[in-house]
GROMACS .gro file of N, CA, C and O in nm:
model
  464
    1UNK      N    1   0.084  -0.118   0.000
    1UNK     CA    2   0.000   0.000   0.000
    1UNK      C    3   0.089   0.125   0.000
    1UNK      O    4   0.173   0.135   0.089
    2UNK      N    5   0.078   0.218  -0.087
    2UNK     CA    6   0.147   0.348  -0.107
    2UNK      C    7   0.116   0.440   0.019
    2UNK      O    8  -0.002   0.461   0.045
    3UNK      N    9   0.203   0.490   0.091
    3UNK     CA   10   0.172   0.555   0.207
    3UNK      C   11   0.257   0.669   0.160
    3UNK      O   12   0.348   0.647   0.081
    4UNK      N   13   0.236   0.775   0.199
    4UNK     CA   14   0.268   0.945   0.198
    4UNK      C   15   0.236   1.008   0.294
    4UNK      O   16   0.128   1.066   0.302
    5UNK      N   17   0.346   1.009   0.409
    5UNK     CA   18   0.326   1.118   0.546
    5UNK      C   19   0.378   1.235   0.547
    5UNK      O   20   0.496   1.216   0.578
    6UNK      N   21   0.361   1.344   0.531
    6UNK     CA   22   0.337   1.486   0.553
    6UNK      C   23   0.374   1.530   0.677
    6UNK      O   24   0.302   1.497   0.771
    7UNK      N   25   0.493   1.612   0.703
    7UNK     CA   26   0.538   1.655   0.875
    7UNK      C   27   0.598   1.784   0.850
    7UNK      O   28   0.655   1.805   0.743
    8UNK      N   29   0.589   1.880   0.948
    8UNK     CA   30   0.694   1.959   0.947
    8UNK      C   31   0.639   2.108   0.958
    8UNK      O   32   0.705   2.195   1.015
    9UNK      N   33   0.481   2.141   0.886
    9UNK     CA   34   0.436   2.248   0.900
    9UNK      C   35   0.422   2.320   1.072
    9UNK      O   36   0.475   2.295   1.179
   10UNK      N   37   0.327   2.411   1.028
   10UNK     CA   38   0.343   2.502   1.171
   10UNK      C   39   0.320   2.648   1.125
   10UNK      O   40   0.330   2.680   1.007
   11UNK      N   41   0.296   2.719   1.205
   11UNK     CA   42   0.282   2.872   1.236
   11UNK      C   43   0.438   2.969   1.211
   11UNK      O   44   0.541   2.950   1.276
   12UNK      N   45   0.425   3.053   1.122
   12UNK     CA   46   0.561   3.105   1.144
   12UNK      C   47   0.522   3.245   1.105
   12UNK      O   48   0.407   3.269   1.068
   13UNK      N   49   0.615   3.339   1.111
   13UNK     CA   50   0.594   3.437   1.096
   13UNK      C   51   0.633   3.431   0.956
   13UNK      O   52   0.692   3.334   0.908
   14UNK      N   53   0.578   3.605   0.848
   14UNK     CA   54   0.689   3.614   0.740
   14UNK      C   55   0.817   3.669   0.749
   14UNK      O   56   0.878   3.734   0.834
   15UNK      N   57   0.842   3.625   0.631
   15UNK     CA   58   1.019   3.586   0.680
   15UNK      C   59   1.086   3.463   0.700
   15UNK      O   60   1.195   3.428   0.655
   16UNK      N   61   1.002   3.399   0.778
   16UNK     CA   62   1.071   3.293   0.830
   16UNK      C   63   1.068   3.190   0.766
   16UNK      O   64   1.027   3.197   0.650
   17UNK      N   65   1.109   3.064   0.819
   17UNK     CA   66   1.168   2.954   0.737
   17UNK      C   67   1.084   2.819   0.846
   17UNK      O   68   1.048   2.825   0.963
   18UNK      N   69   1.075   2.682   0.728
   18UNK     CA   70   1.023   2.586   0.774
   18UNK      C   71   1.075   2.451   0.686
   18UNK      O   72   1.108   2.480   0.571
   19UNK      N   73   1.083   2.354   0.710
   19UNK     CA   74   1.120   2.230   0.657
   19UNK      C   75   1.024   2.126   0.663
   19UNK      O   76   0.999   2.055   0.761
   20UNK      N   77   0.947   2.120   0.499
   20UNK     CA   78   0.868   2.003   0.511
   20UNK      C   79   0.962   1.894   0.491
   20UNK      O   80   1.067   1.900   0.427
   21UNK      N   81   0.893   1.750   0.579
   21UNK     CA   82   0.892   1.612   0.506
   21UNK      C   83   0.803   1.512   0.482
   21UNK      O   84   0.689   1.514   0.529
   22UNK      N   85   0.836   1.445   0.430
   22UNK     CA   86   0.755   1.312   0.370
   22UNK      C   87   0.806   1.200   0.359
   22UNK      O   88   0.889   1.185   0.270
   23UNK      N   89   0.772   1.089   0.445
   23UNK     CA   90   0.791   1.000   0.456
   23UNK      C   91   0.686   0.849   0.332
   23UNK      O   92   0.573   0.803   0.315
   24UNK      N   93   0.827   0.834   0.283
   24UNK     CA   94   0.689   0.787   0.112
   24UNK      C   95   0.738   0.591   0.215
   24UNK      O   96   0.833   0.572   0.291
   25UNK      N   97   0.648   0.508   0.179
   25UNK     CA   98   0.651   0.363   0.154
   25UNK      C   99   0.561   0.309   0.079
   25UNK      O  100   0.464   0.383   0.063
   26UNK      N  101   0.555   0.174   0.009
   26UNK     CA  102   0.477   0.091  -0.046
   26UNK      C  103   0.486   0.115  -0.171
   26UNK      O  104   0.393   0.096  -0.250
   27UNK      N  105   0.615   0.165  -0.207
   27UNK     CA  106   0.627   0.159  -0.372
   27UNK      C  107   0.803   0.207  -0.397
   27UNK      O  108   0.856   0.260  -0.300
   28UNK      N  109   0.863   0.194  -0.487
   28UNK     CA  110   0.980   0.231  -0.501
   28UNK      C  111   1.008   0.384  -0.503
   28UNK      O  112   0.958   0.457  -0.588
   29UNK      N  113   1.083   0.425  -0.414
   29UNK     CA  114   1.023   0.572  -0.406
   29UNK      C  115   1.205   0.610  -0.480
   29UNK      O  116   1.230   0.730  -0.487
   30UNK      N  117   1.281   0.545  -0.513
   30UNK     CA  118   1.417   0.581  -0.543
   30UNK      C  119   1.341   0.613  -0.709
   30UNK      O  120   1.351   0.721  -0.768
   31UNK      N  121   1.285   0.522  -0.750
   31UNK     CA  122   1.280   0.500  -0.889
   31UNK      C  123   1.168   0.593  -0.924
   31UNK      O  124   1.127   0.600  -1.040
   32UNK      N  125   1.133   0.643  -0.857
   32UNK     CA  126   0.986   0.774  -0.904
   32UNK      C  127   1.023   0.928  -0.853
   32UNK      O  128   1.068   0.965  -0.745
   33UNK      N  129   0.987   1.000  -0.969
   33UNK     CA  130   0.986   1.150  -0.972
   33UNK      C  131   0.853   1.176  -0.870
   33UNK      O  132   0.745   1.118  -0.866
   34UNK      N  133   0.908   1.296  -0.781
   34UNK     CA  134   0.770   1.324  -0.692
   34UNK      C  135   0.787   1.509  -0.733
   34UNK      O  136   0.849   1.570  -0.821
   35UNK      N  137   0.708   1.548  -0.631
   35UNK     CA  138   0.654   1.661  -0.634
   35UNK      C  139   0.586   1.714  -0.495
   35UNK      O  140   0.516   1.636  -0.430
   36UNK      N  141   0.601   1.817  -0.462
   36UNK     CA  142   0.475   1.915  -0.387
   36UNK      C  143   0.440   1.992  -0.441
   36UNK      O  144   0.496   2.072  -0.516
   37UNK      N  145   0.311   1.975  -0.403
   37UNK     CA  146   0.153   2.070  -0.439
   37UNK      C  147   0.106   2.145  -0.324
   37UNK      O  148   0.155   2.125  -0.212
   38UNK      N  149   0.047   2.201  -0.338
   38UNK     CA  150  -0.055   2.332  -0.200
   38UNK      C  151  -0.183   2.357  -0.250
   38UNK      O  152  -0.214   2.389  -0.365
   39UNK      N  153  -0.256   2.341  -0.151
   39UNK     CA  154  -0.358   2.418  -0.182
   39UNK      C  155  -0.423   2.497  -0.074
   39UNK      O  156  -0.422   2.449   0.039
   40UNK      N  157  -0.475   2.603  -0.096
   40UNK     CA  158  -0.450   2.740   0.002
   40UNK      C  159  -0.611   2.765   0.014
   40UNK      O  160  -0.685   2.749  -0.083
   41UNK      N  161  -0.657   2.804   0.135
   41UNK     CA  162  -0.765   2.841   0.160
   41UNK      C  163  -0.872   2.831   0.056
   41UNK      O  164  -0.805   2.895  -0.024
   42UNK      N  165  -0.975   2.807  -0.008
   42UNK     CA  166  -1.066   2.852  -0.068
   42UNK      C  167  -1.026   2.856  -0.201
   42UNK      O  168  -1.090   2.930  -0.275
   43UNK      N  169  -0.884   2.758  -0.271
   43UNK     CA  170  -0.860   2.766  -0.355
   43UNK      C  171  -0.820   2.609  -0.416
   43UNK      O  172  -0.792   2.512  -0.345
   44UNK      N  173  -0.823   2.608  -0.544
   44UNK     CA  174  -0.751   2.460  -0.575
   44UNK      C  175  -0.608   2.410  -0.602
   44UNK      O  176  -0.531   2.498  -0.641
   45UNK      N  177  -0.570   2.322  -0.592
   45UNK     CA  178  -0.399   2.271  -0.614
   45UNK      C  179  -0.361   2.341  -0.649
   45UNK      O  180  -0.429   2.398  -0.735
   46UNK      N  181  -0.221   2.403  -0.618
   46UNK     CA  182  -0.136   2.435  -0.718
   46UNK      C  183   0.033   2.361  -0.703
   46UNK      O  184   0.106   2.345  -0.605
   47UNK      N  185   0.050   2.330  -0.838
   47UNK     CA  186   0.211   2.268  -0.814
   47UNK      C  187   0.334   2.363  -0.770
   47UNK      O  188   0.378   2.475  -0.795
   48UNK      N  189   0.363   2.252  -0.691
   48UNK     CA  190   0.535   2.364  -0.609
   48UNK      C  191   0.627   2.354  -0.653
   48UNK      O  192   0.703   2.451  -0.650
   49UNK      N  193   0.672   2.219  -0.723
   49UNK     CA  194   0.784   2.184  -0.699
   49UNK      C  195   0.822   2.033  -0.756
   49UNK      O  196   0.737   1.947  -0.735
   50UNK      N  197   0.902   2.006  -0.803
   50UNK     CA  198   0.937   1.856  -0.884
   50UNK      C  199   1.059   1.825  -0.882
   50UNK      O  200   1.147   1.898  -0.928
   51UNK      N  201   1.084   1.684  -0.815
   51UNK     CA  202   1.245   1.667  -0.818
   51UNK      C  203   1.242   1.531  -0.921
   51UNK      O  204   1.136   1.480  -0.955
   52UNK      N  205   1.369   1.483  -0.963
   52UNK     CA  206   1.364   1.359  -1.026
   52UNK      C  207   1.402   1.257  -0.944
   52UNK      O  208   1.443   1.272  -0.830
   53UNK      N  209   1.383   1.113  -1.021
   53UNK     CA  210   1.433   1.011  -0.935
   53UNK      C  211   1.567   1.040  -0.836
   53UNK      O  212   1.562   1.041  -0.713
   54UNK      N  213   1.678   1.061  -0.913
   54UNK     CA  214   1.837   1.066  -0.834
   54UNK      C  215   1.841   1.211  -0.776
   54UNK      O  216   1.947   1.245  -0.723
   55UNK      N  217   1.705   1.326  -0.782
   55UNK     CA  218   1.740   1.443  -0.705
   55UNK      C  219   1.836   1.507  -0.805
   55UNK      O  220   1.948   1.494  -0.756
   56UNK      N  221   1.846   1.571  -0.925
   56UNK     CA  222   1.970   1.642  -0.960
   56UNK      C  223   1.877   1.727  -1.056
   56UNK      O  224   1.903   1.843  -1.090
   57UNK      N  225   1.786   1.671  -1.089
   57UNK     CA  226   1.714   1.794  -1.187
   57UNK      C  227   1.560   1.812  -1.079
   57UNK      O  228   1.505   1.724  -1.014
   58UNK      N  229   1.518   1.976  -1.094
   58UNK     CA  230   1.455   2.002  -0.987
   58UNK      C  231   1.376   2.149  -1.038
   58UNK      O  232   1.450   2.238  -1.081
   59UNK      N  233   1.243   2.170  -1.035
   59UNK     CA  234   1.181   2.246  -1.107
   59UNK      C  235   1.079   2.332  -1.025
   59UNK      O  236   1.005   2.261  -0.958
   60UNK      N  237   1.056   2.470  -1.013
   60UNK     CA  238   0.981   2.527  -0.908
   60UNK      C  239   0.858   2.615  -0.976
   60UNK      O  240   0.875   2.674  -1.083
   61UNK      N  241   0.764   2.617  -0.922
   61UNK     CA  242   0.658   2.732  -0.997
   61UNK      C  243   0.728   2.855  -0.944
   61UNK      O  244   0.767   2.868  -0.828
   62UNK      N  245   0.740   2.958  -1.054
   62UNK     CA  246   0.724   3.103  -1.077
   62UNK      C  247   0.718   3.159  -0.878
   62UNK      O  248   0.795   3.211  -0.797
   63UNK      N  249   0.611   3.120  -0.881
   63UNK     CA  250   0.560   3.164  -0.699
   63UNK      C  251   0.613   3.145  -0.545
   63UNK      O  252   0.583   3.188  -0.434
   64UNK      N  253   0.739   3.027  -0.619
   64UNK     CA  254   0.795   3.038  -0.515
   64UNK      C  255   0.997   3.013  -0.571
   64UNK      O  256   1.094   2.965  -0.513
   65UNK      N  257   0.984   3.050  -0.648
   65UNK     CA  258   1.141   3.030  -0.741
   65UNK      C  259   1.218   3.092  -0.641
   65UNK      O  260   1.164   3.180  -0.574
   66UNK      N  261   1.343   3.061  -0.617
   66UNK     CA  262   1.437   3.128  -0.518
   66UNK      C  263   1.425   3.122  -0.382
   66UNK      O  264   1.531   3.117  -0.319
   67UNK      N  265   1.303   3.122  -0.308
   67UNK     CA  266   1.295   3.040  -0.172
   67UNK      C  267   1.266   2.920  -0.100
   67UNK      O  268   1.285   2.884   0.016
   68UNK      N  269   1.205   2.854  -0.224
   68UNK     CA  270   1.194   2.698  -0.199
   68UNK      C  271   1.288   2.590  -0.204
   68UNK      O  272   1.368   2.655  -0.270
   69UNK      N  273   1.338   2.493  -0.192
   69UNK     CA  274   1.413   2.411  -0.223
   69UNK      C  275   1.360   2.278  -0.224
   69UNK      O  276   1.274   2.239  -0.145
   70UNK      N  277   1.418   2.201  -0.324
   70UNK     CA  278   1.331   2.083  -0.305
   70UNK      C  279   1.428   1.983  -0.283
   70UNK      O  280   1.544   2.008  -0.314
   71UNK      N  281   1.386   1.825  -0.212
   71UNK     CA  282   1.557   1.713  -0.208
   71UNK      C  283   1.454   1.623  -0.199
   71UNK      O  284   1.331   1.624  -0.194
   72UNK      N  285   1.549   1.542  -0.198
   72UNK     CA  286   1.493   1.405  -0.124
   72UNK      C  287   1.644   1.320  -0.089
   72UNK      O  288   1.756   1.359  -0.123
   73UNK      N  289   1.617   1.213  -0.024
   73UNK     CA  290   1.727   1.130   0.090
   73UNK      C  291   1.638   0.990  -0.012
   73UNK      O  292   1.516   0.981   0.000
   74UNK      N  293   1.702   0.907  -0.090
   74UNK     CA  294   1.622   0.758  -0.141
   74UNK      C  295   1.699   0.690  -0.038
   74UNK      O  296   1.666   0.572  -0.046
   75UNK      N  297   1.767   0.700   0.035
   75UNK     CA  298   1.848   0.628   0.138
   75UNK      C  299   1.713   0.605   0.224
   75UNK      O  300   1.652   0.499   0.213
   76UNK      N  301   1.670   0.705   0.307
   76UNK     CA  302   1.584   0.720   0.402
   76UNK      C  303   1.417   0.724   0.370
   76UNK      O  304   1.325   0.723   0.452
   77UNK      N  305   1.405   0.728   0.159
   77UNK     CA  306   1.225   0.729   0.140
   77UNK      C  307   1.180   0.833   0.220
   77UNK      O  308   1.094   0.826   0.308
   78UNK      N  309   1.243   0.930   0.187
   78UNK     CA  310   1.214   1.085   0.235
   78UNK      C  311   1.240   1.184   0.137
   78UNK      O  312   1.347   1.189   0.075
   79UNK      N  313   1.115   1.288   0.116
   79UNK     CA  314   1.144   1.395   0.038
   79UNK      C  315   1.132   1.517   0.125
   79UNK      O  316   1.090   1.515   0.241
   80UNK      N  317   1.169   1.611   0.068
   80UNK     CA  318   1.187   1.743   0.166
   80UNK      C  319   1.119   1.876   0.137
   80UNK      O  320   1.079   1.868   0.020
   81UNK      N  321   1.090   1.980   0.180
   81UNK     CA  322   1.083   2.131   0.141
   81UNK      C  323   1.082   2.197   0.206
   81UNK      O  324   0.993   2.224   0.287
   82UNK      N  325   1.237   2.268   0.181
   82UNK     CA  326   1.326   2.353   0.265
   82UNK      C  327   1.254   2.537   0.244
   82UNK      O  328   1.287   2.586   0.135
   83UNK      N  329   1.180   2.616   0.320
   83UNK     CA  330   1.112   2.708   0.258
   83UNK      C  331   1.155   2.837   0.326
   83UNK      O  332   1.083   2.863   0.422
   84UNK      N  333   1.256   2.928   0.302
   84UNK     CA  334   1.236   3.045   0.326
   84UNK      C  335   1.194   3.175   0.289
   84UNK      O  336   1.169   3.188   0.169
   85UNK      N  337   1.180   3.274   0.360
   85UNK     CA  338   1.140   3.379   0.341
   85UNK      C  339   1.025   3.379   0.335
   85UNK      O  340   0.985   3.460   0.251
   86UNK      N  341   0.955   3.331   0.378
   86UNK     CA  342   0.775   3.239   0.357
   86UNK      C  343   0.685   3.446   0.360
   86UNK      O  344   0.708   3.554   0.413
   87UNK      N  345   0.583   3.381   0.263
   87UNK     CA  346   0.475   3.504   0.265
   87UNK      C  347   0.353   3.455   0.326
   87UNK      O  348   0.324   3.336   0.318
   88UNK      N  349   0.277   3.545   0.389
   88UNK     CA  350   0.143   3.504   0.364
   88UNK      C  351   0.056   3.376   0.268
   88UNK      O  352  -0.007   3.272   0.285
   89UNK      N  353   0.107   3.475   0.149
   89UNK     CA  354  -0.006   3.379   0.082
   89UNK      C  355   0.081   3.235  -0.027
   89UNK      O  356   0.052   3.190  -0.138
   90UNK      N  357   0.191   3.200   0.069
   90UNK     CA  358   0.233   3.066   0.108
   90UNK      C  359   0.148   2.974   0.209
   90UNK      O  360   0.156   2.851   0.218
   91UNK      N  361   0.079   3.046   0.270
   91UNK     CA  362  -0.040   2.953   0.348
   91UNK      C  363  -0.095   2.869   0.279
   91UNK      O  364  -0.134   2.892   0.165
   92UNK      N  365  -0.113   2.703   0.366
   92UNK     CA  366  -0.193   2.658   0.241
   92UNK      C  367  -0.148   2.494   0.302
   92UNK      O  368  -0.055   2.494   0.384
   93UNK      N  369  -0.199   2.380   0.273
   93UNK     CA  370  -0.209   2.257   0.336
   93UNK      C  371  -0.100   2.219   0.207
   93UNK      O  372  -0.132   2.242   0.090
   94UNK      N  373   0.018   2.166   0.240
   94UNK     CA  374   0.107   2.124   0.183
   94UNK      C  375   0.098   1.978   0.175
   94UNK      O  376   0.063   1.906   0.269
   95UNK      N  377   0.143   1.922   0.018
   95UNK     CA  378   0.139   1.743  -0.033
   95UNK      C  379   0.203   1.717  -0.083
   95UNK      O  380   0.242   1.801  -0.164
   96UNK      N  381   0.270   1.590  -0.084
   96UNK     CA  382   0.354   1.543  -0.150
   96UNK      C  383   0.264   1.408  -0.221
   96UNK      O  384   0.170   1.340  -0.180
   97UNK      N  385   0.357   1.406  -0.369
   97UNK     CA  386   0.283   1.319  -0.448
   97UNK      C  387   0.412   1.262  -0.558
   97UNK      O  388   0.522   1.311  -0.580
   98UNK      N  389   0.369   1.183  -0.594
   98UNK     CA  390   0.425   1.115  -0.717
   98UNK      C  391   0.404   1.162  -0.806
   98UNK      O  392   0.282   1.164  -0.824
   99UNK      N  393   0.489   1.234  -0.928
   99UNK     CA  394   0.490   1.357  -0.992
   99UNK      C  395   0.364   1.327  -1.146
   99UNK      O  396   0.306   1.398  -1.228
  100UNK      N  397   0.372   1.170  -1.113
  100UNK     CA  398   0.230   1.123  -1.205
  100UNK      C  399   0.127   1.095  -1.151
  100UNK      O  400   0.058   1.005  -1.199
  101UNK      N  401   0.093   1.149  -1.059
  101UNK     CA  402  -0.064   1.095  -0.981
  101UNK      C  403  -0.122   1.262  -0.988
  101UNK      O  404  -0.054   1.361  -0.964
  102UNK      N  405  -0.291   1.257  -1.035
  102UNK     CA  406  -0.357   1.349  -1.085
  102UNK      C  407  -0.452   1.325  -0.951
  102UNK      O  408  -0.457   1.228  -0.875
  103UNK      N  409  -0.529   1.458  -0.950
  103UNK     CA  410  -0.610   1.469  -0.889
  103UNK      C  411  -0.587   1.521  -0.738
  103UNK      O  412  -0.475   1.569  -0.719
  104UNK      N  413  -0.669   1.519  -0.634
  104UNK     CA  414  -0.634   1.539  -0.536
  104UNK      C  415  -0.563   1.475  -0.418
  104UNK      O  416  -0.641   1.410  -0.349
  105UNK      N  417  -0.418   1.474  -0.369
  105UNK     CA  418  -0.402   1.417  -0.278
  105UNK      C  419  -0.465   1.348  -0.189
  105UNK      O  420  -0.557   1.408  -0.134
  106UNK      N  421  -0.429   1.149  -0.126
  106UNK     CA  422  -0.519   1.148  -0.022
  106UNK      C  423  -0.448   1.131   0.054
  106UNK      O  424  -0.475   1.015   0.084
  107UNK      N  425  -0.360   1.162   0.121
  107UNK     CA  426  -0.227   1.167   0.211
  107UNK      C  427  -0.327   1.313   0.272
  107UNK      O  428  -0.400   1.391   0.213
  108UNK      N  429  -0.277   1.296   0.449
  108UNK     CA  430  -0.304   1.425   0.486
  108UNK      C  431  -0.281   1.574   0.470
  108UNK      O  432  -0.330   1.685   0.492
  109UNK      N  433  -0.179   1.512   0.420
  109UNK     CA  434  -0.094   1.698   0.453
  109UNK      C  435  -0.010   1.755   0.530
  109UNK      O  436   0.054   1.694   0.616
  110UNK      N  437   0.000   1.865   0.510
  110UNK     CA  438   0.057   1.938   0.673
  110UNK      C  439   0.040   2.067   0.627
  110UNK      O  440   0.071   2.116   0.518
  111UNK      N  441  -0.036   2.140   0.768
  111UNK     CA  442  -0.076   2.277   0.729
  111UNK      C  443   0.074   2.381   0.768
  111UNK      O  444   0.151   2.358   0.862
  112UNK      N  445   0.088   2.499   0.666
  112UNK     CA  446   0.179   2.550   0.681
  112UNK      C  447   0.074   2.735   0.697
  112UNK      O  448  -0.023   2.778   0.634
  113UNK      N  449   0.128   2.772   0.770
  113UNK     CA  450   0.042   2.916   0.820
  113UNK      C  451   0.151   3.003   0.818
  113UNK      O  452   0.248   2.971   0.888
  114UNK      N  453   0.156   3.128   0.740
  114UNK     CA  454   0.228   3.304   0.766
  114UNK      C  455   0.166   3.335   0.788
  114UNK      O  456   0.064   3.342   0.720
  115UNK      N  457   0.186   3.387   0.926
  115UNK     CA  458   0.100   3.517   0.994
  115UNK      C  459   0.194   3.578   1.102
  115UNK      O  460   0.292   3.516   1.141
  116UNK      N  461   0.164   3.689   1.144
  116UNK     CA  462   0.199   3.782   1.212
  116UNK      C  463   0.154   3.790   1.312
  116UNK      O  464   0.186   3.883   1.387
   0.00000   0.00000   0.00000
């Protein structure tokens, strides 16, 4: 069974910085391209972020280019998102997915909040 755990969000101010992870099992997670997605209050998905299998090619939306970072550890079946300088409307229930699975995440999430 494909499992996708979501950790790391929290309350921060802007400015500040946070480190998602994801803990992937039940499928080869070395051999698959993943991704994070968000989706923010009252709004639908949007893509964050795409790494490849070996982590060396790595692709960001426009919205968050230059403060995001994306990794993953295939040692440990962990992917990451390293996020600073966070805004406001970076708020938003953060997912990780397999960079070919459509639709809406069913992995929980983890809520990530800027506020002041």
């Amino acid at each position: 069974e494909v499992q996708l755990v979501e950790s790391g969000g929290g309350l921060v101010q802007p400015g500040g910085s946070l480190r998602l992870s994801c803990a992937a099992s039940g499928f080869s997670f070395s051999s698959t391209t993943m991704k994070w997605v968000r989706q923010a209050p009252g709004k639908g998905l949007e893509w964050v972020s795409r790494i490849s299998r070996g982590g060396k090619i790595t692709s960001y939306a426009d919205s968050v280019k230059g403060r995001f970072t994306i990794s993953r550890d295939n040692e440990k079946n962990t992917l990451y998102l390293q996020m600073n300088s966070l805004k406001p409307e970076d708020t938003a229930v953060y997912y990780c997915a397999k960079w070919l699975d459509t639709g809406h995440p069913s992995s929980q999430g983890t809520q990530v909040t800027v506020s002041s």
